[in-house]
Short mmCIF file of C-alpha atoms in Angstrom, two decimals:
data_model
loop_
_atom_site.label_atom_id
_atom_site.label_comp_id
_atom_site.label_asym_id
_atom_site.label_seq_id
_atom_site.Cartn_x
_atom_site.Cartn_y
_atom_site.Cartn_z
CA MET M 1224 -0.08 0.08 0.23
CA ILE M 1225 1.13 3.42 -0.87
CA PHE M 1226 -1.35 5.92 0.47
CA ALA M 1227 -3.78 4.21 3.00
CA PRO M 1228 -1.26 3.63 6.10
CA ARG M 1229 -0.26 7.51 6.05
CA ILE M 1230 -3.93 8.45 5.42
CA GLN M 1231 -5.07 6.22 8.58
CA ALA M 1232 -2.49 7.57 10.63
CA ARG M 1233 -3.47 11.35 10.10
CA LEU M 1234 -7.24 10.35 10.57
CA ASP M 1235 -6.29 9.09 13.66
CA ALA M 1236 -4.38 12.24 14.56
CA LEU M 1237 -7.36 14.43 13.59
CA ALA M 1238 -9.77 12.11 15.70
CA ALA M 1239 -7.80 13.04 18.72
CA ILE M 1240 -8.95 16.35 18.69
CA THR M 1241 -12.14 17.08 20.00
CA ALA M 1242 -14.46 19.10 22.61
CA GLU M 1243 -15.80 16.21 24.39
CA PRO M 1244 -13.52 13.49 25.53
CA GLY M 1245 -14.16 10.04 24.31
CA THR M 1246 -15.99 11.07 21.24
CA ILE M 1247 -15.11 13.11 18.26
CA THR M 1248 -16.84 16.30 18.16
CA ARG M 1249 -15.40 19.41 16.27
CA LEU M 1250 -17.91 22.11 15.55
CA TYR M 1251 -17.35 25.21 13.36
CA LEU M 1252 -15.43 28.39 15.03
CA THR M 1253 -14.21 26.57 18.25
CA PRO M 1254 -10.65 26.07 19.50
CA GLU M 1255 -11.10 22.30 18.52
CA GLN M 1256 -11.31 23.46 14.98
CA ALA M 1257 -8.51 25.63 15.13
CA ARG M 1258 -6.36 22.80 16.28
CA ALA M 1259 -7.18 20.54 13.45
CA GLU M 1260 -7.02 23.20 10.73
CA ALA M 1261 -3.24 23.78 12.33
CA LEU M 1262 -2.52 20.32 11.98
CA VAL M 1263 -3.68 19.88 8.53
CA ALA M 1264 -2.23 23.09 7.57
CA GLY M 1265 1.35 21.48 8.80
CA TRP M 1266 0.71 18.59 6.35
CA MET M 1267 -0.12 20.83 3.46
CA ARG M 1268 3.09 22.62 3.95
CA GLU M 1269 4.89 19.54 4.41
CA ALA M 1270 3.31 18.30 0.82
CA GLY M 1271 4.78 21.63 -0.61
CA MET M 1272 1.39 23.85 -0.68
CA ALA M 1273 1.12 27.26 -0.08
CA VAL M 1274 -1.35 27.63 2.72
CA ARG M 1275 -4.12 30.41 3.53
CA HIS M 1276 -7.48 30.47 5.31
CA ASP M 1277 -10.38 32.37 3.45
CA ALA M 1278 -12.95 34.92 5.12
CA VAL M 1279 -15.19 32.15 6.33
CA GLY M 1280 -12.43 29.99 7.62
CA ASN M 1281 -11.77 27.37 4.90
CA LEU M 1282 -8.39 25.88 4.84
CA ILE M 1283 -6.68 25.92 1.11
CA GLY M 1284 -3.61 24.49 0.18
CA ARG M 1285 -2.37 25.30 -3.17
CA VAL M 1286 0.18 24.09 -5.40
CA GLU M 1287 0.99 26.46 -8.39
CA GLY M 1288 0.69 25.76 -12.00
CA PRO M 1289 2.62 27.28 -14.77
CA GLU M 1290 0.49 30.30 -14.89
CA PRO M 1291 0.90 32.07 -11.64
CA GLY M 1292 -2.36 32.84 -9.99
CA GLY M 1293 -4.26 30.73 -12.83
CA PRO M 1294 -7.33 28.36 -12.34
CA ALA M 1295 -7.08 25.28 -10.24
CA LEU M 1296 -8.77 21.76 -9.96
CA VAL M 1297 -9.85 21.77 -6.58
CA VAL M 1298 -10.20 18.70 -4.27
CA GLY M 1299 -11.91 18.92 -0.84
CA SER M 1300 -14.11 17.97 1.68
CA HIS M 1301 -14.65 19.17 5.25
CA LEU M 1302 -12.93 18.99 8.92
CA ASP M 1303 -16.23 19.73 11.21
CA THR M 1304 -18.22 16.87 12.54
CA VAL M 1305 -21.45 16.09 13.98
CA ARG M 1306 -21.47 15.45 17.75
CA ASP M 1307 -20.14 12.05 18.55
CA ALA M 1308 -19.02 11.54 15.21
CA GLY M 1309 -16.97 8.96 13.35
CA ARG M 1310 -13.15 9.84 11.94
CA TYR M 1311 -13.91 9.37 8.29
CA ASP M 1312 -16.92 11.52 7.37
CA GLY M 1313 -15.04 14.62 5.48
CA PRO M 1314 -11.46 13.96 6.95
CA LEU M 1315 -11.03 11.36 4.53
CA GLY M 1316 -11.35 13.37 1.52
CA VAL M 1317 -8.93 16.17 2.83
CA ILE M 1318 -6.24 13.95 3.95
CA THR M 1319 -6.59 11.93 0.43
CA GLY M 1320 -6.17 15.01 -1.56
CA ILE M 1321 -2.86 16.13 0.45
CA ALA M 1322 -1.69 12.36 -0.10
CA CYS M 1323 -2.20 12.91 -3.68
CA VAL M 1324 -0.33 16.16 -3.80
CA GLU M 1325 2.53 14.71 -2.06
CA ALA M 1326 2.38 11.55 -4.45
CA LEU M 1327 2.71 13.96 -7.44
CA ALA M 1328 5.96 15.74 -6.06
CA ARG M 1329 7.21 12.12 -5.35
CA ASP M 1330 6.73 11.01 -8.93
CA GLY M 1331 7.77 14.36 -10.21
CA ILE M 1332 4.54 15.27 -12.11
CA ARG M 1333 3.84 18.94 -13.10
CA LEU M 1334 0.25 19.63 -13.62
CA PRO M 1335 -0.47 22.06 -16.35
CA HIS M 1336 -2.70 24.12 -14.08
CA ALA M 1337 -2.81 24.81 -10.21
CA LEU M 1338 -4.22 22.19 -7.84
CA GLU M 1339 -5.99 23.29 -4.67
CA VAL M 1340 -7.05 21.17 -1.56
CA VAL M 1341 -9.50 22.55 0.28
CA ALA M 1342 -10.82 21.76 3.90
CA PHE M 1343 -14.47 23.26 4.15
CA ALA M 1344 -14.72 24.79 7.39
CA ASP M 1345 -18.32 24.07 8.10
CA GLU M 1346 -20.47 21.24 6.16
CA GLU M 1347 -22.34 19.66 8.87
CA GLY M 1348 -24.04 22.90 10.13
CA VAL M 1349 -24.38 21.50 13.47
CA ARG M 1350 -23.64 24.66 15.63
CA PHE M 1351 -25.43 27.09 13.93
CA SER M 1352 -28.01 24.63 12.11
CA ALA M 1353 -26.97 26.14 8.59
CA THR M 1354 -25.17 23.42 6.44
CA LEU M 1355 -22.48 24.18 3.94
CA ILE M 1356 -21.58 27.47 5.29
CA GLY M 1357 -17.94 26.84 4.01
CA SER M 1358 -18.34 25.53 0.70
CA ARG M 1359 -21.68 28.21 -0.23
CA ALA M 1360 -19.33 30.97 0.98
CA PHE M 1361 -16.46 29.58 -1.33
CA ALA M 1362 -19.16 29.81 -4.22
CA GLY M 1363 -20.50 32.84 -3.65
CA ARG M 1364 -23.92 31.66 -2.32
CA LEU M 1365 -23.83 32.50 1.20
CA GLU M 1366 -26.76 34.58 2.12
CA PRO M 1367 -25.62 37.48 4.63
CA ALA M 1368 -28.66 36.71 6.65
CA VAL M 1369 -26.87 33.54 8.16
CA LEU M 1370 -24.82 35.89 10.01
CA ASP M 1371 -27.60 36.42 12.28
CA VAL M 1372 -27.95 32.87 12.93
CA ALA M 1373 -27.35 32.10 16.56
CA ASP M 1374 -26.15 28.93 18.23
CA ALA M 1375 -27.45 27.13 21.10
CA ASP M 1376 -25.82 29.77 23.76
CA GLY M 1377 -27.20 32.65 21.86
CA VAL M 1378 -23.70 33.57 20.01
CA THR M 1379 -24.60 34.61 16.61
CA LEU M 1380 -22.45 33.44 13.59
CA ALA M 1381 -21.34 37.12 12.99
CA ALA M 1382 -20.33 37.29 16.69
CA ALA M 1383 -18.35 33.70 16.59
CA MET M 1384 -16.44 34.64 13.53
CA ARG M 1385 -15.20 37.79 15.59
CA ASN M 1386 -14.25 35.70 18.24
CA TYR M 1387 -12.34 33.55 15.88
CA GLY M 1388 -10.29 36.19 14.40
CA LEU M 1389 -12.71 36.52 11.27
CA ASP M 1390 -14.09 39.60 9.66
CA PRO M 1391 -18.07 39.04 8.97
CA ALA M 1392 -18.21 41.92 6.79
CA ALA M 1393 -15.41 40.20 4.48
CA ILE M 1394 -17.31 37.02 3.57
CA ALA M 1395 -17.81 37.78 0.21
CA SER M 1396 -14.11 38.13 -0.33
CA ALA M 1397 -14.10 34.11 0.04
CA ALA M 1398 -16.16 33.88 -3.07
CA ARG M 1399 -14.36 32.31 -5.85
CA SER M 1400 -14.78 33.03 -9.70
CA PRO M 1401 -16.10 30.31 -12.13
CA ASP M 1402 -13.08 31.28 -14.11
CA ALA M 1403 -10.83 30.29 -11.62
CA VAL M 1404 -12.21 26.92 -10.56
CA LEU M 1405 -11.40 24.21 -13.35
CA GLY M 1406 -13.55 21.61 -11.53
CA TYR M 1407 -14.07 19.83 -8.25
CA LEU M 1408 -13.47 16.31 -6.95
CA GLU M 1409 -14.64 15.02 -3.60
CA LEU M 1410 -13.89 11.80 -2.20
CA HIS M 1411 -16.09 10.67 0.57
CA ILE M 1412 -17.39 7.64 2.43
CA GLU M 1413 -20.66 6.25 0.99
CA GLN M 1414 -22.79 6.74 4.07
CA GLY M 1415 -24.71 3.72 2.80
CA PRO M 1416 -24.67 -0.04 2.05
CA MET M 1417 -24.60 -0.32 -1.48
CA LEU M 1418 -20.96 -0.65 -2.11
CA GLU M 1419 -20.73 -3.26 0.81
CA LYS M 1420 -23.60 -5.25 -0.88
CA ALA M 1421 -21.77 -5.09 -4.36
CA ASP M 1422 -18.54 -6.04 -2.62
CA LEU M 1423 -16.52 -3.29 -4.15
CA PRO M 1424 -14.27 -0.84 -2.61
CA VAL M 1425 -15.21 2.13 -4.21
CA GLY M 1426 -18.11 3.67 -6.61
CA VAL M 1427 -18.72 6.63 -8.73
CA VAL M 1428 -21.30 9.17 -7.97
CA THR M 1429 -24.04 10.28 -10.17
CA ALA M 1430 -25.65 13.05 -8.31
CA ILE M 1431 -26.31 14.24 -5.25
CA SER M 1432 -30.14 14.10 -3.97
CA GLY M 1433 -32.39 17.05 -3.93
CA ALA M 1434 -34.17 17.30 -0.46
CA SER M 1435 -37.66 18.13 0.49
CA ARG M 1436 -38.39 18.80 4.49
CA LEU M 1437 -41.69 19.46 5.46
CA ASP M 1438 -43.58 19.77 8.89
CA PHE M 1439 -47.05 18.22 8.89
CA THR M 1440 -49.79 19.12 11.62
CA LEU M 1441 -52.88 16.81 12.29
CA THR M 1442 -55.74 18.37 14.38
CA GLY M 1443 -58.43 16.27 15.78
CA GLU M 1444 -60.12 16.50 19.19
CA ALA M 1445 -58.57 15.39 22.50
CA GLY M 1446 -61.10 13.44 24.47
CA HIS M 1447 -61.22 10.85 27.63
CA ALA M 1448 -59.55 7.48 26.87
CA GLY M 1449 -62.18 5.49 28.49
CA THR M 1450 -65.78 7.44 27.53
CA VAL M 1451 -65.10 8.42 23.99
CA ALA M 1452 -66.23 5.44 21.77
CA MET M 1453 -63.81 4.21 19.04
CA SER M 1454 -66.18 5.14 16.55
CA GLU M 1455 -66.78 8.92 17.52
CA ARG M 1456 -63.02 9.60 18.02
CA ARG M 1457 -60.87 12.20 16.00
CA ASP M 1458 -57.67 10.56 16.99
CA ALA M 1459 -54.66 12.40 15.44
CA LEU M 1460 -52.25 10.23 16.19
CA VAL M 1461 -54.01 7.21 14.52
CA GLY M 1462 -54.19 9.62 11.63
CA ALA M 1463 -50.53 10.45 11.95
CA ALA M 1464 -49.71 6.90 11.88
CA GLU M 1465 -51.38 6.09 8.51
CA CYS M 1466 -49.54 8.94 7.01
CA VAL M 1467 -46.43 7.63 8.04
CA LEU M 1468 -47.40 4.28 6.31
CA ALA M 1469 -48.35 6.19 3.22
CA VAL M 1470 -44.85 7.74 3.17
CA GLU M 1471 -43.22 4.51 3.40
CA ALA M 1472 -45.58 2.58 0.88
CA ARG M 1473 -44.80 5.44 -1.66
CA CYS M 1474 -41.25 5.45 -1.23
CA ARG M 1475 -40.70 1.68 -1.45
CA SER M 1476 -42.26 1.59 -4.99
CA GLU M 1477 -39.32 3.48 -6.70
CA ALA M 1478 -35.36 2.89 -6.76
CA HIS M 1479 -33.39 5.80 -4.77
CA LEU M 1480 -36.50 7.55 -3.50
CA VAL M 1481 -36.15 7.78 0.44
CA GLY M 1482 -38.88 9.41 2.77
CA THR M 1483 -38.21 9.76 6.52
CA VAL M 1484 -40.42 10.78 9.40
CA GLY M 1485 -37.96 11.42 11.98
CA ARG M 1486 -39.69 13.38 14.51
CA ILE M 1487 -43.26 13.15 15.94
CA GLN M 1488 -45.15 14.68 18.87
CA ALA M 1489 -48.46 14.09 20.01
CA LEU M 1490 -50.70 16.45 22.38
CA PRO M 1491 -51.26 16.84 24.84
CA GLY M 1492 -49.03 13.50 25.49
CA ALA M 1493 -51.14 11.86 28.37
CA VAL M 1494 -51.42 8.29 28.82
CA ASN M 1495 -55.23 8.78 29.42
CA THR M 1496 -56.23 11.08 26.71
CA ILE M 1497 -57.18 10.67 22.92
CA PRO M 1498 -54.27 12.58 21.00
CA GLY M 1499 -55.88 15.92 19.69
CA ALA M 1500 -52.95 17.16 17.81
CA VAL M 1501 -49.73 15.59 16.16
CA ARG M 1502 -46.88 16.88 14.50
CA PHE M 1503 -44.54 15.30 12.49
CA SER M 1504 -41.46 15.71 10.05
CA LEU M 1505 -40.92 14.30 6.54
CA ASP M 1506 -37.47 14.35 4.77
CA LEU M 1507 -37.85 13.47 1.31
CA ARG M 1508 -35.03 12.82 -0.97
CA ALA M 1509 -34.19 11.81 -4.45
CA PRO M 1510 -31.59 12.09 -7.17
CA ASP M 1511 -34.04 13.36 -9.80
CA ASP M 1512 -35.95 16.57 -8.67
CA GLY M 1513 -39.08 15.27 -11.09
CA GLN M 1514 -38.94 11.75 -8.94
CA ARG M 1515 -39.16 13.54 -5.81
CA LEU M 1516 -41.55 16.33 -6.59
CA ALA M 1517 -43.82 13.74 -7.87
CA ALA M 1518 -43.73 11.44 -4.90
CA LEU M 1519 -44.28 14.67 -2.73
CA ALA M 1520 -47.41 15.43 -4.39
CA ASP M 1521 -48.72 11.78 -4.13
CA ILE M 1522 -47.88 11.81 -0.42
CA THR M 1523 -49.44 15.10 0.16
CA ALA M 1524 -52.43 13.78 -1.59
CA ALA M 1525 -52.43 10.92 0.49
CA CYS M 1526 -52.19 12.56 3.82
CA LYS M 1527 -55.07 14.92 2.64
CA GLY M 1528 -57.08 11.71 1.97
CA ILE M 1529 -56.52 10.45 5.44
CA ALA M 1530 -57.41 13.52 7.06
CA GLU M 1531 -60.60 14.08 5.41
CA ARG M 1532 -61.66 10.56 6.06
CA ARG M 1533 -60.91 10.68 9.55
CA HIS M 1534 -62.35 14.16 9.98
CA LEU M 1535 -58.97 15.73 10.89
CA ASP M 1536 -57.52 19.11 9.91
CA LEU M 1537 -54.17 19.04 8.06
CA HIS M 1538 -51.75 21.86 7.75
CA ILE M 1539 -48.52 21.39 6.05
CA ARG M 1540 -45.35 23.51 6.50
CA PRO M 1541 -42.43 23.47 4.04
CA LEU M 1542 -39.09 23.65 5.85
CA HIS M 1543 -36.25 23.30 3.37
CA GLU M 1544 -36.07 22.79 -0.26
CA ALA M 1545 -32.65 21.81 -1.97
CA ALA M 1546 -32.58 20.77 -5.87
CA ALA M 1547 -30.57 17.57 -6.78
CA VAL M 1548 -27.10 18.27 -8.00
CA PRO M 1549 -26.00 15.94 -11.18
CA CYS M 1550 -22.25 15.33 -11.57
CA ASN M 1551 -20.60 16.54 -14.28
CA SER M 1552 -20.54 14.02 -17.12
CA ALA M 1553 -17.08 14.83 -18.44
CA LEU M 1554 -15.26 14.77 -14.82
CA THR M 1555 -17.35 11.80 -13.97
CA ALA M 1556 -16.06 9.86 -16.92
CA LEU M 1557 -12.64 10.55 -15.78
CA VAL M 1558 -13.57 9.02 -12.24
CA ARG M 1559 -14.90 6.05 -14.18
CA ASP M 1560 -11.99 5.57 -16.05
CA ALA M 1561 -9.98 5.79 -13.20
CA VAL M 1562 -11.92 3.16 -11.26
CA ALA M 1563 -11.76 0.50 -14.55
CA ALA M 1564 -7.77 1.61 -14.62
CA GLU M 1565 -7.82 0.07 -11.15
CA GLY M 1566 -9.07 -3.25 -12.27
CA LEU M 1567 -12.38 -2.48 -10.51
CA PRO M 1568 -16.07 -2.84 -11.77
CA VAL M 1569 -17.83 0.79 -12.09
CA LEU M 1570 -20.92 1.02 -9.99
CA ALA M 1571 -22.22 4.21 -10.22
CA LEU M 1572 -24.81 5.29 -7.61
CA PRO M 1573 -26.52 8.53 -6.11
CA SER M 1574 -25.60 10.24 -2.97
CA GLY M 1575 -28.68 10.43 -0.71
CA ALA M 1576 -26.44 12.80 1.52
CA GLY M 1577 -25.70 16.00 1.04
CA HIS M 1578 -21.93 17.07 0.34
CA ASP M 1579 -20.00 20.39 -0.18
CA GLY M 1580 -20.08 19.71 -3.98
CA MET M 1581 -23.75 20.54 -3.84
CA ALA M 1582 -22.65 24.28 -3.50
CA VAL M 1583 -19.47 24.38 -5.52
CA ALA M 1584 -21.40 23.00 -8.51
CA ALA M 1585 -22.96 26.36 -8.96
CA ILE M 1586 -19.43 27.88 -10.26
CA ALA M 1587 -17.84 24.63 -11.60
CA PRO M 1588 -18.32 20.81 -12.63
CA ILE M 1589 -18.13 18.56 -10.19
CA ALA M 1590 -17.51 14.71 -9.56
CA MET M 1591 -17.20 12.42 -6.34
CA VAL M 1592 -15.56 9.22 -5.56
CA PHE M 1593 -17.33 7.13 -2.87
CA VAL M 1594 -15.28 4.55 -0.41
CA ARG M 1595 -17.01 1.76 0.96
CA CYS M 1596 -17.87 2.15 4.77
CA ARG M 1597 -18.65 -1.07 7.05
CA GLY M 1598 -22.59 -1.37 7.24
CA GLY M 1599 -23.00 1.84 5.88
CA ILE M 1600 -22.60 3.23 9.03
CA SER M 1601 -22.11 7.10 9.41
CA HIS M 1602 -22.52 9.71 11.83
CA ASN M 1603 -21.55 7.29 14.63
CA PRO M 1604 -18.31 6.17 16.33
CA ALA M 1605 -18.69 2.88 14.52
CA GLU M 1606 -18.04 4.66 10.92
CA PHE M 1607 -15.25 2.55 9.51
CA ALA M 1608 -13.18 2.26 5.96
CA SER M 1609 -10.52 -0.42 5.75
CA LEU M 1610 -7.21 0.15 4.58
CA PRO M 1611 -7.61 -1.52 1.23
CA ASP M 1612 -10.84 0.31 0.54
CA ILE M 1613 -8.99 3.69 1.45
CA GLU M 1614 -6.19 2.79 -0.77
CA ALA M 1615 -8.58 2.07 -3.81
CA GLY M 1616 -10.12 5.42 -3.27
CA ALA M 1617 -6.85 7.11 -3.02
CA ARG M 1618 -5.68 5.53 -6.27
CA VAL M 1619 -8.68 6.34 -7.85
CA LEU M 1620 -8.73 10.05 -7.02
CA PHE M 1621 -4.70 10.12 -8.05
CA ARG M 1622 -5.68 8.75 -11.40
CA ALA M 1623 -8.71 11.12 -11.85
CA ILE M 1624 -6.27 14.14 -11.04
CA THR M 1625 -3.75 12.88 -13.54
CA GLY M 1626 -6.34 12.09 -16.01
CA PHE M 1627 -7.70 15.54 -15.80
CA ALA M 1628 -4.34 16.98 -16.40
CA ALA M 1629 -3.80 14.66 -19.64
CA ALA M 1630 -7.19 15.63 -20.85
CA ARG M 1631 -6.36 19.29 -20.22
CA ARG M 1632 -2.99 19.00 -22.04
CA GLY M 1633 -4.72 17.28 -24.84
CA ALA M 1634 -7.32 20.22 -25.22
CA TRP M 1635 -4.72 22.77 -25.24
CA THR M 1636 -2.36 20.60 -27.82
CA ALA M 1637 -5.50 20.33 -30.02
CA HIS M 1638 -6.33 23.95 -29.84
CA ALA M 1639 -2.56 24.67 -30.65
CA GLU M 1640 -2.55 22.43 -33.95
CA ARG M 1641 -6.07 24.26 -35.09
CA VAL M 1642 -4.46 27.50 -34.69
CA TYR M 1643 -0.94 26.73 -36.42
CA ALA M 1644 -2.60 24.19 -39.11
CA ALA M 1645 -5.11 26.99 -40.17
CA PRO M 1646 -4.54 28.73 -43.46
CA LYS M 1647 -3.35 32.22 -42.97
CA SER M 1648 -5.32 35.14 -44.39
CA ARG M 1649 -3.76 38.26 -46.13
CA THR M 1650 -3.91 39.74 -42.98
CA ASP M 1651 -2.20 37.14 -41.24
CA ALA M 1652 0.58 37.30 -43.76
CA PRO M 1653 4.15 39.14 -42.86
#
């Protein structure tokens, strides 16, 4: 193995940096994040990269190309975690990117463009309940209103940035021009079971699923559990249970469509009282927006029918809407070629989880490599990727980086041949 042992050792070192002993917890704009970024910045410098932070705290390492300040191929992921996290979600992509830079230097490979490794400062959104802060700022899509969002202690994002040594008034300066980013590659654990079921170490991502999140409220009539006949009840919880089953039935009917009711609250919540109101959430995802929106319409209609039949009032409140993000076909073809070059079958699959690439896609073509994780477990201390699988993912990423460079060289060569082989006009003549 060339890559994996060193990558794993660095992941283990990062895992030791945590706000909560016995867990892995690193939130945005905390001392733990600062320590993690300092460690990773050191590894970037050892790899020969120029290192800087941008206005929201993204850590950026750069190897310059032949054109100083020219556009770069970007490899990245994030360093922040959920609470009580695993050690692979996010950091695996950053550390593998650094390992690829080291391999390029070791093999004496000079790319025809700059290469950057970006450790996004906040992907998970745990502290401020606002996801993709780092990558949205990188893409110039971070709304100024997010600066007013507060954490559980009442500290606003703007105040936390100032305490961290950042200037919230400068967030616009973190935005990268589309002309400055040639493409974006992200390596990430799958966070699902498909690669394990296929017995494959890596996969090629086709799209990052879009998501709809809604809040449903069913209102009936509370009553005494012992005196109201079953035929006379307007039980909101029984209606909600039927709605939850309708979600499951609809989402089981199509591949890659997933629906989750993750939160439910019955009121008044007494053991001897018929529930008069119930609130429940819906998280609906699919890699195709048409598929997701059609399912949402069907689920909504089903819930309305259940409410009408059970004499309940239904109120639906949208909470979040994110479009699906397809991966770029040309960049994804390079990843497919890299997997095949490693002698592995190519499994294409969508990502049900969100990633920084969703934001970066606003300014650049994106592609993703998935690495198998045991049991599909993530956001959990049991999260695990084996050394052989890490090695396979790193080799695929390295091949994709060098394949991109070769394609770019070929494009420039073909352009030059067309220019110099073209017949000269009279105005071209000396």
